[in-house]
Amino acid sequence: MSGRRDYTALHIGLGDREDSSRKKQSFLRSWYRLSRLQRTLILSVLVLMLLCSAYVVPLWFVDIEDTSAEFGKKAGRQKSLYGDVIHMTLEEEERLAMNAESADKLMALKRKARERLDNMADIKKELAADGEGKKPPLNVIDAPVDEHEEKKDVEQIVPPVDEHVGDKAKVSAHKPRAKFDFFAAGKSRNVKQQAVADAFKHAWKAYKAHAWGHDELHPISKKHSEWFGVGLTLVDAVDTMVIMGLKEEYEESKEWVTDKLTFAVSRDVNLFEITIRVLGGMLSSYHLTGEEIFKQRAVELADKLLPCFNSQSKVPYSDVNLLTGNAHAPRWGPDSSTSEVTTIQLEFRDLSKVTGDNKYADAVHEVSMHVHDLPKQDGLVPIFINANSGSFRSTATITLGARGDSYYEYLLKQWIQSGKKLTVFKDDYVDAMTGVKERLVRKSEPSKLTFIGELLSGRNFSPKMDHLVCFLAGTLALGAYNGLDKSHRTLGEELAYTCYQTYARQPTRLAPEITYFNLAPEAKEDLIVKPLDAHNLLRPETVESLFVLYRVTGDQKYRDWGWQMFLAFEKHTKIPDGGYSSISNVKDAGNPRFRDKMESFFLSETLKYFYLLFSDDPGLIPLDEYVFNTEGHPLPIDRT
């Protein structure tokens, strides 16, 4: 079988005029006789030649007129793209953007400003040369300004660190306070504090024996498990040992952090969880002891977490691999939890303070301001937000429980941590609490217990309250302590009583994970606990609120309630030969069924707050000097 041979016939001639139509037709006929592939190739070559011409011709003109200064000013930015032939100064670019007259005026003003700065620098040098011991001259950058001339909302867009010091966004690093002798104070515990310290030692004994250097202890099976692979329980509990004055346990933990702790592990970690537990724990331990190793480990971890902020929006990805730096959305779906992306700010801002490097505070401030600008329902937010679009999932539940809780907590605490400078967060918090009062607060039947419900799909009220919501009682009291309306404290006190009742009304005297409240007028019991919600995970939120309320009010009843709760933990969750375990059923005092897991927050939060609640010394982590992160790690309030 023979095939048709491909060829191209092109006739070129100088014949008579009457032959022109025939030759033109011959060319077109020849073109259409080509195959489709051949025609495509020829057109591609022609297009490529045109593109090359567009690239080469400007270079040719640049070489010809390179000596022209005026051309250099006008084409400087274009030339730099082709080999950095001519550079434009900033002044030259500004001249192109405005007419000559306005440009000359601007340049004259800039020259005067430079002259003044130079004069100030000369004066500064002369004063410094006069002798030591004299007060240094005022730096122009640090000169006081009238804060009231700028609008508050505009001020808050600037991160709470000085952007103008140094080319690498450096500020002066803050030293730890370390004024309180915790280990000396630990020798004079009262009876109840001693009971809490003994509980810590009982848990620590089991952790050392069966899970040393690992993340979590399983006290029944006497095994361990990994979540992040960074010795989570140990790292999370170091500052608790300091506050309790447990010198021996602290020293052995510090040695492990120094010699064994590494973040070079190929494991996906949750940005929120590892920030509040490990980064917060290391920063708190640094502030309380002054040991540089804790600061060093905090920096190492934070640098591993920064890839999470490389999303398409200002919202960080929820997870990152510590070894590869690969950041991504959670495995279970495309969205991040709202509370998770807005509960990393205290820790990263504090790290910028102790290192003098703005990059940590800048990263989280962008997140906060992005969420600040999003539309809300009376200050309330859905529990899911997308890292790619930067938007809330509008149909998500609104709750102060799981996935929503600490967003509201950190609004208030960012304001407090900043020395009350970042008023944008206080304003957002006040708006949110107004929304809570109007849309989420209800009273149960028949006892009229105040509780905080949820809005399913952002619309439909549900009388469901997680144990996690009990943080709000202390947060409301803390807000009132810092000058917010007294009604906040009143609501906090009412909510704290309800939270205590979720303990006191169960056979074990321990609260369930979730409680539903009865709204029926003829109801005989306020609380409804479903079988799947009856477990207790050794959570700290209620005792945390009791501690804050006792510090704010001095009312002994909060200590009395806390002691009853502590005794219930001792009776129903303590494992005789070491450790404590979460339980499956708070409604069955005879057989609560151990779940064989001791969460790291039991040591970092629950026992720490019990110890602080029973302390007679108001100088032990005072509320006007420290703010607690959501994992119970105290960080200093900025007084600069």
XYZ file of C-alpha atoms in Angstrom:
640
model
C 0.000 0.000 0.000
C 1.514 3.304 -1.067
C 0.958 6.553 0.820
C 0.768 10.117 -0.368
C 4.087 11.908 0.005
C 4.009 15.140 2.021
C 5.645 18.103 0.373
C 5.398 21.874 0.072
C 5.358 23.672 -3.285
C 6.187 27.362 -3.226
C 6.350 29.251 -6.566
C 8.069 32.609 -6.751
C 8.192 34.523 -10.031
C 8.149 37.939 -11.696
C 5.600 37.323 -14.433
C 3.048 39.654 -15.990
C 0.246 41.309 -14.007
C -2.363 38.955 -15.397
C -0.509 36.019 -13.838
C -0.711 37.456 -10.337
C -4.137 36.051 -9.508
C -3.101 32.640 -10.668
C 0.092 32.723 -8.560
C -1.802 33.931 -5.488
C -4.279 31.138 -5.958
C -1.434 28.694 -6.399
C 0.063 29.751 -3.037
C -3.226 29.393 -1.195
C -3.895 26.069 -2.805
C -0.436 24.933 -1.761
C -1.087 26.087 1.839
C -4.302 24.144 2.125
C -2.676 21.072 0.612
C -0.469 20.917 3.710
C -1.545 18.611 6.521
C -2.998 20.119 9.714
C 0.149 19.205 11.647
C 2.365 20.997 9.129
C 0.270 24.144 9.212
C 0.334 24.133 13.021
C 4.100 23.795 13.131
C 4.629 26.654 10.659
C 2.297 28.970 12.617
C 4.034 28.041 15.872
C 7.419 28.972 14.401
C 6.054 32.323 13.234
C 4.589 33.117 16.643
C 7.855 32.160 18.326
C 9.761 34.484 16.016
C 7.418 37.345 16.899
C 7.929 36.738 20.626
C 11.698 36.662 20.184
C 11.513 39.938 18.310
C 9.533 41.501 21.138
C 12.284 40.462 23.545
C 15.349 41.325 21.461
C 14.316 44.672 19.993
C 14.039 46.482 23.379
C 17.485 45.197 24.316
C 18.871 46.535 21.060
C 17.449 49.982 21.721
C 18.731 49.878 25.290
C 22.266 49.258 24.086
C 22.006 52.048 21.498
C 20.720 54.662 23.939
C 22.428 53.506 27.101
C 24.226 56.827 27.367
C 21.003 58.775 27.576
C 20.383 59.667 31.229
C 16.804 60.708 30.622
C 16.025 57.420 28.882
C 17.664 55.612 31.771
C 15.312 57.249 34.271
C 12.217 56.358 32.238
C 13.201 52.798 31.369
C 15.107 51.804 34.499
C 12.470 49.433 35.869
C 12.085 47.718 32.474
C 15.826 47.298 32.001
C 16.282 45.702 35.372
C 14.114 42.867 34.148
C 16.592 42.173 31.358
C 19.848 42.079 33.208
C 20.070 44.936 35.698
C 21.529 47.345 33.124
C 20.291 50.510 34.811
C 18.906 50.908 38.350
C 16.306 53.484 39.278
C 16.497 55.181 42.636
C 13.375 55.520 44.749
C 13.372 59.253 44.126
C 13.479 58.768 40.337
C 10.502 56.406 40.435
C 8.538 58.872 42.523
C 9.255 61.639 40.034
C 7.646 59.585 37.288
C 4.505 59.112 39.369
C 3.806 62.840 39.808
C 4.379 66.055 37.953
C 7.705 67.765 38.205
C 6.554 70.546 40.504
C 5.043 68.310 43.187
C 7.988 65.935 42.949
C 10.481 68.751 43.574
C 8.512 69.886 46.620
C 8.448 66.372 48.022
C 12.159 65.879 47.499
C 12.903 69.182 49.231
C 10.879 68.102 52.253
C 12.691 64.778 52.360
C 16.072 66.514 52.262
C 15.052 68.692 55.210
C 13.888 65.634 57.135
C 17.188 63.877 56.499
C 19.106 66.945 57.647
C 17.118 67.039 60.894
C 17.725 63.347 61.541
C 21.438 63.838 60.862
C 21.498 66.766 63.283
C 19.766 64.683 65.935
C 22.300 61.909 65.439
C 25.161 64.393 65.862
C 23.600 65.756 69.053
C 23.168 62.236 70.350
C 26.839 61.459 69.746
C 27.948 64.679 71.488
C 25.811 63.961 74.538
C 27.065 60.394 74.711
C 30.632 61.684 74.667
C 30.042 63.897 77.709
C 30.457 60.988 80.076
C 28.898 57.823 81.443
C 26.042 57.687 83.894
C 24.034 60.435 82.233
C 20.537 59.749 80.943
C 20.729 58.931 77.222
C 19.083 61.387 74.815
C 15.592 60.713 73.556
C 15.601 58.761 70.325
C 13.513 60.350 67.596
C 11.869 56.986 66.902
C 10.799 56.674 70.547
C 9.510 60.234 70.894
C 6.070 60.395 72.525
C 3.161 61.153 70.261
C -0.444 62.078 70.889
C -2.217 58.739 70.624
C -5.610 60.421 70.397
C -4.895 62.029 67.030
C -5.272 58.677 65.268
C -8.426 56.595 65.043
C -8.356 53.502 67.256
C -9.237 51.054 64.507
C -6.372 52.309 62.357
C -3.898 51.988 65.230
C -4.732 48.364 65.813
C -3.818 47.336 62.279
C -0.166 47.899 63.195
C 1.314 44.873 65.011
C 2.063 45.543 68.700
C 5.817 45.564 68.105
C 8.026 48.299 66.712
C 8.380 47.783 62.969
C 10.963 50.524 62.577
C 13.949 49.158 64.456
C 16.471 47.397 62.253
C 16.317 45.939 58.768
C 15.276 42.518 60.039
C 12.316 43.689 62.100
C 14.156 43.348 65.391
C 13.116 44.824 68.723
C 14.729 44.730 72.130
C 14.317 41.290 73.669
C 12.569 41.247 77.042
C 14.166 39.525 80.006
C 12.124 37.102 82.153
C 10.826 38.515 85.418
C 11.668 35.581 87.718
C 11.119 37.596 90.898
C 9.217 34.949 92.849
C 11.116 32.116 94.527
C 8.795 29.255 93.635
C 10.923 26.501 95.102
C 11.173 28.265 98.438
C 7.415 28.860 98.457
C 6.879 25.170 97.755
C 8.259 24.356 101.191
C 5.380 26.126 102.958
C 2.286 24.666 101.304
C -0.987 24.531 103.186
C -2.812 21.218 103.656
C -4.907 21.418 100.509
C -1.989 22.576 98.366
C 0.029 19.643 99.706
C -2.759 17.259 98.680
C -2.670 18.657 95.140
C 1.133 18.448 94.984
C 0.917 14.819 96.156
C -1.597 14.127 93.383
C 0.862 15.553 90.884
C 3.652 13.356 92.219
C 1.371 10.315 92.018
C 0.664 11.030 88.350
C 4.324 11.834 87.655
C 5.491 8.550 89.173
C 3.432 6.592 86.642
C 4.519 8.790 83.754
C 8.188 8.279 84.637
C 7.757 4.541 84.985
C 5.711 3.837 81.848
C 5.839 6.821 79.453
C 9.028 8.786 80.106
C 9.826 11.012 77.124
C 6.616 10.032 75.337
C 3.491 12.056 74.728
C 0.736 10.386 76.741
C 0.376 7.856 79.543
C -2.120 4.979 79.610
C -2.157 4.255 83.360
C -4.282 1.088 83.308
C -2.325 -0.807 80.650
C 0.901 0.920 81.777
C 1.758 1.891 78.229
C 2.357 5.096 76.332
C 1.321 6.598 72.999
C 2.552 9.322 70.668
C 0.625 12.263 69.290
C 3.347 14.724 68.310
C 6.421 12.742 69.348
C 7.828 15.540 71.532
C 7.358 14.311 75.119
C 4.071 16.209 75.343
C 3.068 15.414 78.937
C 6.528 16.327 80.247
C 6.902 19.558 78.297
C 3.344 20.627 79.096
C 3.910 20.174 82.850
C 7.279 21.874 83.476
C 5.828 25.187 84.651
C 3.393 23.331 86.940
C 6.401 21.788 88.691
C 7.909 25.261 89.073
C 4.719 26.780 90.495
C 4.309 23.877 92.937
C 7.965 24.119 93.952
C 8.754 20.534 92.905
C 12.505 20.974 92.506
C 13.498 17.354 91.834
C 10.833 16.789 89.176
C 11.695 20.117 87.553
C 15.421 19.389 87.337
C 14.954 15.989 85.700
C 12.468 17.481 83.229
C 14.799 20.352 82.365
C 17.570 17.828 81.721
C 15.330 15.922 79.295
C 14.360 19.131 77.482
C 18.055 20.019 77.197
C 19.351 16.642 76.032
C 16.431 14.853 74.388
C 13.770 17.233 73.104
C 13.894 17.654 69.346
C 11.392 18.838 66.758
C 13.171 17.105 63.868
C 10.466 14.450 63.672
C 8.532 13.505 60.557
C 5.104 13.874 62.065
C 2.084 16.031 61.247
C 1.148 18.231 64.190
C -1.830 20.473 64.828
C -0.755 24.130 64.884
C -3.152 25.043 67.681
C -2.512 22.080 69.971
C 1.271 22.149 69.785
C 1.311 25.941 70.163
C -0.770 26.095 73.329
C 0.820 23.022 74.923
C 4.472 23.017 73.886
C 5.264 26.562 72.732
C 3.201 27.993 75.586
C 4.801 25.591 78.046
C 8.337 26.474 76.993
C 7.667 30.220 77.109
C 6.036 30.034 80.522
C 8.906 27.934 81.900
C 11.369 30.492 80.535
C 9.568 33.396 82.181
C 9.281 31.632 85.547
C 12.870 30.337 85.710
C 14.981 32.436 83.337
C 16.543 29.271 81.863
C 17.642 29.971 78.271
C 17.067 26.386 77.123
C 13.306 26.895 77.285
C 13.535 30.019 75.136
C 15.771 28.176 72.683
C 13.323 25.300 72.321
C 10.447 27.753 71.867
C 12.241 29.418 68.959
C 13.063 26.071 67.362
C 9.431 24.993 67.467
C 7.954 28.300 66.303
C 10.224 28.328 63.246
C 8.916 24.866 62.373
C 5.330 26.140 62.594
C 5.669 29.265 60.431
C 4.912 27.416 57.127
C 1.317 27.136 58.340
C 0.914 30.835 57.594
C 1.754 30.413 53.889
C -1.883 29.934 52.891
C -3.792 31.672 50.104
C -5.553 33.799 52.690
C -4.501 35.205 56.049
C -5.929 32.103 57.735
C -3.211 29.544 58.602
C -3.369 25.875 57.712
C -4.272 23.685 60.663
C -1.481 21.108 60.314
C 2.196 20.978 59.406
C 4.870 18.296 59.196
C 7.647 19.261 61.612
C 10.381 17.740 59.450
C 9.332 18.689 55.915
C 7.471 21.919 56.639
C 4.538 20.768 54.506
C 1.461 22.646 55.784
C -2.068 21.599 54.888
C -5.725 21.539 55.894
C -6.879 18.854 58.328
C -7.306 15.329 56.975
C -10.997 15.304 57.863
C -12.006 18.275 55.691
C -11.059 21.536 53.968
C -11.727 23.890 56.907
C -9.840 24.874 60.019
C -11.528 25.339 63.383
C -12.105 29.004 64.151
C -10.859 28.644 67.722
C -7.663 26.970 66.547
C -6.506 29.704 64.147
C -7.370 32.433 66.673
C -5.792 30.805 69.743
C -2.110 31.064 68.892
C -1.708 34.827 69.275
C -0.641 35.065 72.923
C 2.189 32.607 72.392
C 3.587 34.042 69.150
C 3.366 37.622 70.418
C 5.176 36.658 73.592
C 7.903 34.968 71.565
C 8.471 38.188 69.624
C 8.854 39.974 72.936
C 11.460 37.583 74.314
C 13.439 37.281 71.063
C 13.067 40.771 69.635
C 12.001 39.289 66.293
C 8.740 40.625 64.902
C 8.078 37.791 62.473
C 6.141 35.733 65.002
C 3.857 38.561 66.136
C 3.378 39.759 62.552
C 2.167 36.342 61.417
C -0.558 36.022 64.043
C -1.560 39.688 63.947
C -2.497 39.323 60.277
C -4.715 36.390 61.221
C -6.407 38.368 63.992
C -7.071 41.406 61.835
C -8.394 39.243 59.002
C -10.909 37.587 61.340
C -11.717 40.988 62.830
C -12.786 42.199 59.370
C -15.046 39.225 58.603
C -18.841 39.601 59.017
C -20.272 38.213 62.254
C -23.631 37.712 63.947
C -23.683 40.144 66.882
C -19.967 39.476 67.383
C -20.439 35.686 67.265
C -18.568 33.494 64.787
C -19.163 30.096 63.125
C -16.831 27.323 64.244
C -15.259 26.648 60.816
C -13.117 28.857 58.589
C -11.408 28.022 55.285
C -7.661 28.620 54.929
C -7.876 29.053 51.149
C -10.828 31.428 50.878
C -10.348 33.015 54.297
C -14.107 32.908 54.886
C -16.298 31.387 57.567
C -18.483 28.406 56.731
C -21.765 30.285 57.058
C -23.834 27.197 57.902
C -21.568 26.092 60.755
C -22.694 26.011 64.385
C -22.114 28.997 66.656
C -20.962 27.847 70.075
C -18.672 28.730 72.958
C -17.856 25.046 73.222
C -15.609 22.896 71.042
C -14.006 24.675 68.045
C -15.321 28.081 69.115
C -14.439 28.560 72.781
C -10.970 30.074 72.924
C -11.612 32.543 70.074
C -13.569 34.587 72.619
C -11.067 33.879 75.405
C -8.147 35.211 73.367
C -9.995 38.384 72.323
C -9.964 39.502 75.942
C -6.527 38.117 76.749
C -4.803 39.714 73.753
C -6.010 43.069 75.033
C -4.793 42.294 78.553
C -1.450 40.881 77.359
C -0.748 44.040 75.358
C -1.086 46.190 78.460
C -4.560 47.199 77.179
C -3.123 48.795 74.055
C -4.816 46.559 71.483
C -8.306 47.889 72.105
C -9.625 46.434 68.861
C -9.723 43.025 70.553
C -11.414 44.366 73.663
C -14.077 45.923 71.454
C -14.578 42.642 69.583
C -14.838 40.810 72.907
C -17.415 43.228 74.305
C -19.467 42.920 71.115
C -19.287 39.128 71.349
C -20.369 39.059 74.989
C -23.324 41.271 74.108
C -24.218 38.723 71.439
C -23.869 35.900 73.983
C -26.261 37.608 76.397
C -28.830 38.317 73.698
C -28.730 35.072 71.744
C -27.181 32.255 73.796
C -27.972 32.780 77.500
C -30.962 30.866 78.865
C -32.200 29.629 82.265
C -33.135 26.016 82.904
C -36.177 24.577 84.607
C -36.978 24.216 87.417
C -33.903 25.681 89.181
C -33.264 28.589 86.803
C -29.630 27.633 86.215
C -27.927 30.074 83.846
C -26.326 28.323 80.884
C -24.904 29.110 77.443
C -26.516 27.291 74.510
C -25.625 26.928 70.832
C -26.998 28.048 67.462
C -27.104 25.036 65.148
C -26.349 26.030 61.544
C -25.979 29.527 62.935
C -29.749 29.844 63.470
C -31.517 27.254 65.620
C -31.036 27.372 69.393
C -29.965 24.191 71.183
C -29.836 23.927 75.025
C -26.514 22.055 74.832
C -23.450 23.157 76.781
C -20.020 21.542 76.610
C -17.883 21.385 79.735
C -15.469 23.521 77.720
C -17.906 26.451 77.972
C -17.171 26.693 81.701
C -13.992 28.647 80.856
C -16.293 31.610 80.200
C -17.185 32.098 83.866
C -13.571 32.957 84.708
C -13.051 34.944 81.514
C -16.062 37.133 82.256
C -14.771 37.742 85.789
C -11.319 38.544 84.432
C -12.825 41.117 82.072
C -14.660 42.821 84.925
C -11.437 42.735 86.992
C -9.782 44.654 84.144
C -12.426 47.361 84.035
C -15.227 45.996 81.866
C -18.877 46.304 82.878
C -19.847 44.718 86.207
C -22.581 42.734 84.470
C -19.804 40.542 83.037
C -18.811 39.445 86.515
C -22.433 38.815 87.470
C -22.946 36.537 84.481
C -19.631 34.825 85.269
C -20.702 34.086 88.826
C -24.045 32.657 87.669
C -22.345 30.476 85.057
C -19.765 29.231 87.576
C -22.573 28.062 89.859
C -24.152 26.171 86.956
C -20.821 24.552 86.096
C -20.360 23.452 89.683
C -23.855 21.958 89.638
C -22.885 19.798 86.639
C -20.405 18.201 89.076
C -22.441 18.197 92.281
C -25.599 16.677 90.776
C -23.872 13.581 89.358
C -23.431 10.410 91.462
C -19.637 10.608 91.049
C -19.618 14.377 91.739
C -17.789 14.732 88.410
C -19.155 16.623 85.409
C -19.968 15.017 82.052
C -18.383 16.201 78.815
C -21.726 17.572 77.551
C -24.890 18.620 79.394
C -28.322 19.455 77.975
C -30.570 21.779 79.972
C -34.280 21.351 80.393
C -36.417 24.266 79.201
C -39.826 22.641 79.696
C -41.922 24.534 82.285
C -43.038 21.309 84.008
C -39.550 19.754 84.127
C -38.407 18.108 87.356
C -34.674 17.964 86.600
C -32.529 20.723 85.090
C -29.776 18.529 83.671
C -29.988 15.898 80.945
C -26.904 13.744 80.283
C -26.987 11.384 77.312
C -25.065 8.092 77.547
C -22.519 9.071 74.884
C -21.864 12.397 76.655
C -21.346 11.011 80.172
C -17.544 10.707 80.069
C -15.112 12.886 82.012
C -11.684 13.674 80.527
C -10.124 15.278 83.648
C -10.845 18.716 82.152
C -9.761 21.983 83.849
C -12.303 24.627 82.722
C -14.468 24.720 85.841
C -11.617 24.794 88.361
C -9.907 27.422 86.174
C -12.962 29.663 86.550
C -13.171 28.986 90.292
C -9.540 30.086 90.661
C -10.113 33.356 88.784
C -13.356 34.088 90.646
C -11.703 33.475 94.019
C -8.838 35.815 93.113
C -11.301 38.478 91.910
C -13.946 38.189 94.667
C -12.212 36.541 97.640
C -15.363 34.478 98.178
C -14.500 31.281 100.092
C -17.301 29.302 98.424
C -15.213 28.931 95.272
C -12.493 27.172 97.252
C -15.082 24.985 98.950
C -16.571 23.945 95.600
C -13.088 23.283 94.241
C -12.181 21.063 97.203
C -15.261 18.899 96.645
C -14.326 18.551 92.974
C -10.734 17.622 93.842
C -11.914 14.915 96.251
C -14.142 13.473 93.510
C -11.164 13.265 91.121
C -9.191 11.520 93.841
C -11.970 9.017 94.513
C -13.030 8.092 90.987
C -10.076 8.751 88.636
C -6.986 7.882 90.689
C -5.197 4.647 89.798
C -3.781 3.075 92.995
C -0.326 2.197 91.640
C 0.168 5.457 89.749
C -1.554 7.939 87.454
C -5.080 9.202 86.860
C -7.492 8.103 84.148
C -10.444 9.660 82.378
C -13.699 7.779 82.966
C -16.628 6.780 80.743
C -19.671 7.310 82.965
C -20.037 9.998 85.621
C -23.543 8.714 86.332
C -22.311 5.425 87.793
C -20.349 5.884 91.014
C -19.973 2.136 91.434
C -18.455 1.507 88.015
C -17.415 4.683 86.165
C -15.219 2.570 83.808
C -11.693 3.809 83.219
C -10.831 4.946 79.701
C -7.105 4.284 80.282
C -5.790 7.718 79.314
C -4.290 10.616 81.225
C -4.447 13.796 79.158
C -1.455 16.125 79.342
C -3.731 18.991 80.409
C -4.479 17.185 83.689
C -0.950 18.094 84.847
C -0.566 21.381 82.989
C -3.983 22.832 83.848
C -6.312 20.899 86.161
C -3.873 20.266 89.014
C -2.171 23.647 88.506
C -5.459 25.531 88.889
C -6.379 23.477 91.972
C -3.020 24.379 93.511
C -3.453 28.092 92.726
C -7.073 28.075 93.965
C -5.971 26.786 97.366
C -2.976 29.137 97.644
C -3.035 31.734 100.421
C -0.376 33.828 98.667
C -1.790 36.399 96.185
C 1.766 36.888 94.921
C 1.755 33.417 93.385
C 1.076 34.244 89.694
C -0.922 37.459 90.287
C -3.614 38.278 87.707
C -2.329 41.819 87.207
C 1.085 40.527 86.110
C 0.291 37.359 84.138
C -2.312 36.172 81.676
C -2.868 32.433 81.278
C -2.937 30.907 77.829
C -5.708 28.439 77.103
C -3.517 25.533 78.314
C -2.912 27.130 81.709
C 0.570 28.520 80.957
C 1.090 31.984 82.532
C 2.669 34.607 80.255
C 3.643 38.104 81.432
C 1.508 41.147 80.699
C 3.376 43.758 78.663
C 3.962 46.837 80.798
C 6.344 48.635 78.409
